[in-house]
């Protein structure tokens, strides 16, 4: 059973449906743009997360040229390692600093994994391991280490 109430304000009665409508409208205005709400999230403001997102975009672009028989092999492994870097930064940012440092170490592990897999891909002749990609990986490793060290202080 649904019980409906009426509220009287200043001699005028307002039905429950009307109250629910006005409440929903007021809540909708408060949370109108999810992109603006998400922009306030800690991880989205971190340079290391932004760099990791740019790296994973490059990873996807590079692996599009890999042979089709590698879709479930090296291509998948490389993409998962790339995604893991940014994901661990994001997840860790929602935790206390000690845990955040642990998640940053997971990101470092994924960067090392990605580096190794890109070397294998180059050895197999799938794609050259571009100097720019190597520099980006090394730079991101250094930035994550520096950020983790700053969390200890």
PDB file of C-alpha atoms in Angstrom:
ATOM      1  CA  UNK A   1       0.000   0.000   0.000  1.00  0.00           C
ATOM      2  CA  UNK A   2       1.146   3.503  -0.730  1.00  0.00           C
ATOM      3  CA  UNK A   3       0.120   6.096   1.782  1.00  0.00           C
ATOM      4  CA  UNK A   4      -0.261   9.596   0.383  1.00  0.00           C
ATOM      5  CA  UNK A   5      -0.079  12.660   2.570  1.00  0.00           C
ATOM      6  CA  UNK A   6      -0.902  16.239   1.865  1.00  0.00           C
ATOM      7  CA  UNK A   7       1.036  19.123   3.351  1.00  0.00           C
ATOM      8  CA  UNK A   8      -0.636  22.430   3.908  1.00  0.00           C
ATOM      9  CA  UNK A   9       1.378  25.595   3.571  1.00  0.00           C
ATOM     10  CA  UNK A  10      -0.249  28.952   4.042  1.00  0.00           C
ATOM     11  CA  UNK A  11      -3.731  27.530   3.650  1.00  0.00           C
ATOM     12  CA  UNK A  12      -2.827  25.754   0.381  1.00  0.00           C
ATOM     13  CA  UNK A  13      -2.509  21.961   0.377  1.00  0.00           C
ATOM     14  CA  UNK A  14       0.318  20.336  -1.603  1.00  0.00           C
ATOM     15  CA  UNK A  15      -0.022  16.704  -2.608  1.00  0.00           C
ATOM     16  CA  UNK A  16       2.723  14.155  -2.085  1.00  0.00           C
ATOM     17  CA  UNK A  17       3.218  13.920  -5.851  1.00  0.00           C
ATOM     18  CA  UNK A  18       3.853  17.652  -6.036  1.00  0.00           C
ATOM     19  CA  UNK A  19       6.276  17.499  -3.107  1.00  0.00           C
ATOM     20  CA  UNK A  20       8.187  14.628  -4.709  1.00  0.00           C
ATOM     21  CA  UNK A  21       8.311  16.539  -8.009  1.00  0.00           C
ATOM     22  CA  UNK A  22       9.730  19.675  -6.367  1.00  0.00           C
ATOM     23  CA  UNK A  23      12.203  17.642  -4.321  1.00  0.00           C
ATOM     24  CA  UNK A  24      13.446  15.807  -7.417  1.00  0.00           C
ATOM     25  CA  UNK A  25      13.762  19.071  -9.324  1.00  0.00           C
ATOM     26  CA  UNK A  26      15.778  20.662  -6.531  1.00  0.00           C
ATOM     27  CA  UNK A  27      18.099  17.628  -6.341  1.00  0.00           C
ATOM     28  CA  UNK A  28      18.483  17.585 -10.109  1.00  0.00           C
ATOM     29  CA  UNK A  29      19.677  21.183 -10.111  1.00  0.00           C
ATOM     30  CA  UNK A  30      22.256  20.427  -7.414  1.00  0.00           C
ATOM     31  CA  UNK A  31      23.745  17.518  -9.369  1.00  0.00           C
ATOM     32  CA  UNK A  32      23.027  18.556 -12.900  1.00  0.00           C
ATOM     33  CA  UNK A  33      26.398  18.046 -14.594  1.00  0.00           C
ATOM     34  CA  UNK A  34      28.139  14.784 -13.692  1.00  0.00           C
ATOM     35  CA  UNK A  35      31.276  15.880 -15.560  1.00  0.00           C
ATOM     36  CA  UNK A  36      31.592  18.896 -13.265  1.00  0.00           C
ATOM     37  CA  UNK A  37      31.070  16.695 -10.218  1.00  0.00           C
ATOM     38  CA  UNK A  38      33.708  14.192 -11.389  1.00  0.00           C
ATOM     39  CA  UNK A  39      36.159  16.986 -12.192  1.00  0.00           C
ATOM     40  CA  UNK A  40      36.334  17.647  -8.450  1.00  0.00           C
ATOM     41  CA  UNK A  41      37.626  14.131  -7.791  1.00  0.00           C
ATOM     42  CA  UNK A  42      41.189  13.994  -6.480  1.00  0.00           C
ATOM     43  CA  UNK A  43      42.577  11.615  -9.094  1.00  0.00           C
ATOM     44  CA  UNK A  44      41.431  13.747 -12.022  1.00  0.00           C
ATOM     45  CA  UNK A  45      43.564  16.614 -10.772  1.00  0.00           C
ATOM     46  CA  UNK A  46      46.739  14.544 -10.416  1.00  0.00           C
ATOM     47  CA  UNK A  47      49.381  15.048 -13.089  1.00  0.00           C
ATOM     48  CA  UNK A  48      50.475  11.416 -12.752  1.00  0.00           C
ATOM     49  CA  UNK A  49      46.924  10.244 -13.512  1.00  0.00           C
ATOM     50  CA  UNK A  50      46.709  12.550 -16.545  1.00  0.00           C
ATOM     51  CA  UNK A  51      50.059  11.261 -17.811  1.00  0.00           C
ATOM     52  CA  UNK A  52      48.927   7.662 -17.262  1.00  0.00           C
ATOM     53  CA  UNK A  53      45.745   8.346 -19.243  1.00  0.00           C
ATOM     54  CA  UNK A  54      47.780   9.775 -22.133  1.00  0.00           C
ATOM     55  CA  UNK A  55      50.045   6.712 -22.006  1.00  0.00           C
ATOM     56  CA  UNK A  56      47.154   4.247 -22.121  1.00  0.00           C
ATOM     57  CA  UNK A  57      45.739   6.128 -25.102  1.00  0.00           C
ATOM     58  CA  UNK A  58      49.095   5.652 -26.881  1.00  0.00           C
ATOM     59  CA  UNK A  59      49.091   1.979 -25.886  1.00  0.00           C
ATOM     60  CA  UNK A  60      45.711   1.429 -27.524  1.00  0.00           C
ATOM     61  CA  UNK A  61      46.817   3.268 -30.658  1.00  0.00           C
ATOM     62  CA  UNK A  62      50.009   1.193 -30.881  1.00  0.00           C
ATOM     63  CA  UNK A  63      48.325  -2.166 -30.311  1.00  0.00           C
ATOM     64  CA  UNK A  64      45.712  -1.534 -33.026  1.00  0.00           C
ATOM     65  CA  UNK A  65      48.435  -2.407 -35.535  1.00  0.00           C
ATOM     66  CA  UNK A  66      49.298  -5.767 -33.902  1.00  0.00           C
ATOM     67  CA  UNK A  67      48.407  -8.988 -35.741  1.00  0.00           C
ATOM     68  CA  UNK A  68      44.898 -10.324 -35.169  1.00  0.00           C
ATOM     69  CA  UNK A  69      46.252 -13.576 -33.732  1.00  0.00           C
ATOM     70  CA  UNK A  70      47.696 -11.550 -30.842  1.00  0.00           C
ATOM     71  CA  UNK A  71      44.323 -10.081 -29.782  1.00  0.00           C
ATOM     72  CA  UNK A  72      44.020 -12.520 -26.856  1.00  0.00           C
ATOM     73  CA  UNK A  73      47.765 -12.643 -26.231  1.00  0.00           C
ATOM     74  CA  UNK A  74      50.226  -9.791 -26.168  1.00  0.00           C
ATOM     75  CA  UNK A  75      47.728  -7.133 -27.276  1.00  0.00           C
ATOM     76  CA  UNK A  76      45.445  -7.938 -24.351  1.00  0.00           C
ATOM     77  CA  UNK A  77      48.339  -8.082 -21.876  1.00  0.00           C
ATOM     78  CA  UNK A  78      49.748  -4.735 -22.996  1.00  0.00           C
ATOM     79  CA  UNK A  79      46.361  -3.035 -22.849  1.00  0.00           C
ATOM     80  CA  UNK A  80      45.600  -4.420 -19.393  1.00  0.00           C
ATOM     81  CA  UNK A  81      48.959  -3.239 -18.073  1.00  0.00           C
ATOM     82  CA  UNK A  82      48.333   0.235 -19.520  1.00  0.00           C
ATOM     83  CA  UNK A  83      44.835   0.452 -18.064  1.00  0.00           C
ATOM     84  CA  UNK A  84      46.080  -0.791 -14.700  1.00  0.00           C
ATOM     85  CA  UNK A  85      48.492   2.128 -14.301  1.00  0.00           C
ATOM     86  CA  UNK A  86      45.823   4.854 -14.361  1.00  0.00           C
ATOM     87  CA  UNK A  87      43.275   2.677 -12.568  1.00  0.00           C
ATOM     88  CA  UNK A  88      45.549   2.044  -9.590  1.00  0.00           C
ATOM     89  CA  UNK A  89      46.319   5.754  -9.292  1.00  0.00           C
ATOM     90  CA  UNK A  90      42.592   6.530  -9.301  1.00  0.00           C
ATOM     91  CA  UNK A  91      41.683   3.803  -6.816  1.00  0.00           C
ATOM     92  CA  UNK A  92      44.555   4.632  -4.490  1.00  0.00           C
ATOM     93  CA  UNK A  93      43.627   8.308  -4.440  1.00  0.00           C
ATOM     94  CA  UNK A  94      40.408   7.385  -2.634  1.00  0.00           C
ATOM     95  CA  UNK A  95      42.271   5.708   0.207  1.00  0.00           C
ATOM     96  CA  UNK A  96      44.458   6.844   3.113  1.00  0.00           C
ATOM     97  CA  UNK A  97      48.009   7.854   2.167  1.00  0.00           C
ATOM     98  CA  UNK A  98      49.598   4.557   3.277  1.00  0.00           C
ATOM     99  CA  UNK A  99      47.234   2.625   1.014  1.00  0.00           C
ATOM    100  CA  UNK A 100      47.655   5.192  -1.739  1.00  0.00           C
ATOM    101  CA  UNK A 101      51.417   4.568  -1.741  1.00  0.00           C
ATOM    102  CA  UNK A 102      50.745   0.832  -2.079  1.00  0.00           C
ATOM    103  CA  UNK A 103      48.526   1.464  -5.109  1.00  0.00           C
ATOM    104  CA  UNK A 104      51.211   3.709  -6.580  1.00  0.00           C
ATOM    105  CA  UNK A 105      53.644   0.791  -6.239  1.00  0.00           C
ATOM    106  CA  UNK A 106      51.147  -1.341  -8.196  1.00  0.00           C
ATOM    107  CA  UNK A 107      51.217   1.324 -10.912  1.00  0.00           C
ATOM    108  CA  UNK A 108      55.017   1.140 -10.969  1.00  0.00           C
ATOM    109  CA  UNK A 109      54.787  -2.631 -11.365  1.00  0.00           C
ATOM    110  CA  UNK A 110      52.371  -2.229 -14.255  1.00  0.00           C
ATOM    111  CA  UNK A 111      54.727   0.270 -15.891  1.00  0.00           C
ATOM    112  CA  UNK A 112      57.584  -2.259 -15.668  1.00  0.00           C
ATOM    113  CA  UNK A 113      55.264  -4.921 -17.075  1.00  0.00           C
ATOM    114  CA  UNK A 114      54.266  -2.611 -19.937  1.00  0.00           C
ATOM    115  CA  UNK A 115      57.911  -1.831 -20.684  1.00  0.00           C
ATOM    116  CA  UNK A 116      58.740  -5.543 -20.868  1.00  0.00           C
ATOM    117  CA  UNK A 117      55.749  -6.325 -23.083  1.00  0.00           C
ATOM    118  CA  UNK A 118      56.581  -3.505 -25.498  1.00  0.00           C
ATOM    119  CA  UNK A 119      60.129  -4.870 -25.794  1.00  0.00           C
ATOM    120  CA  UNK A 120      58.655  -8.299 -26.634  1.00  0.00           C
ATOM    121  CA  UNK A 121      56.328  -6.741 -29.218  1.00  0.00           C
ATOM    122  CA  UNK A 122      59.294  -4.991 -30.830  1.00  0.00           C
ATOM    123  CA  UNK A 123      61.316  -8.238 -30.842  1.00  0.00           C
ATOM    124  CA  UNK A 124      58.410  -9.945 -32.637  1.00  0.00           C
ATOM    125  CA  UNK A 125      58.316  -7.149 -35.206  1.00  0.00           C
ATOM    126  CA  UNK A 126      54.799  -5.984 -34.298  1.00  0.00           C
ATOM    127  CA  UNK A 127      55.674  -2.368 -33.642  1.00  0.00           C
ATOM    128  CA  UNK A 128      58.809  -0.382 -32.927  1.00  0.00           C
ATOM    129  CA  UNK A 129      59.168   0.551 -29.276  1.00  0.00           C
ATOM    130  CA  UNK A 130      59.243   4.259 -29.955  1.00  0.00           C
ATOM    131  CA  UNK A 131      61.668   6.490 -28.091  1.00  0.00           C
ATOM    132  CA  UNK A 132      58.742   8.735 -27.130  1.00  0.00           C
ATOM    133  CA  UNK A 133      56.907   5.829 -25.483  1.00  0.00           C
ATOM    134  CA  UNK A 134      60.055   4.759 -23.599  1.00  0.00           C
ATOM    135  CA  UNK A 135      60.589   8.328 -22.400  1.00  0.00           C
ATOM    136  CA  UNK A 136      56.983   8.593 -21.297  1.00  0.00           C
ATOM    137  CA  UNK A 137      57.209   5.362 -19.295  1.00  0.00           C
ATOM    138  CA  UNK A 138      60.490   6.359 -17.630  1.00  0.00           C
ATOM    139  CA  UNK A 139      59.156   9.851 -16.876  1.00  0.00           C
ATOM    140  CA  UNK A 140      55.953   8.481 -15.387  1.00  0.00           C
ATOM    141  CA  UNK A 141      57.903   6.042 -13.211  1.00  0.00           C
ATOM    142  CA  UNK A 142      59.973   8.934 -11.855  1.00  0.00           C
ATOM    143  CA  UNK A 143      56.894  11.106 -11.282  1.00  0.00           C
ATOM    144  CA  UNK A 144      55.064   8.327  -9.399  1.00  0.00           C
ATOM    145  CA  UNK A 145      58.096   7.655  -7.197  1.00  0.00           C
ATOM    146  CA  UNK A 146      58.393  11.363  -6.417  1.00  0.00           C
ATOM    147  CA  UNK A 147      54.680  11.623  -5.643  1.00  0.00           C
ATOM    148  CA  UNK A 148      54.805   8.552  -3.375  1.00  0.00           C
ATOM    149  CA  UNK A 149      57.779  10.009  -1.512  1.00  0.00           C
ATOM    150  CA  UNK A 150      55.856  13.262  -0.969  1.00  0.00           C
ATOM    151  CA  UNK A 151      52.981  11.278   0.582  1.00  0.00           C
ATOM    152  CA  UNK A 152      55.369   9.969   3.267  1.00  0.00           C
ATOM    153  CA  UNK A 153      56.061  13.469   4.577  1.00  0.00           C
TER     154      UNK A 153
END
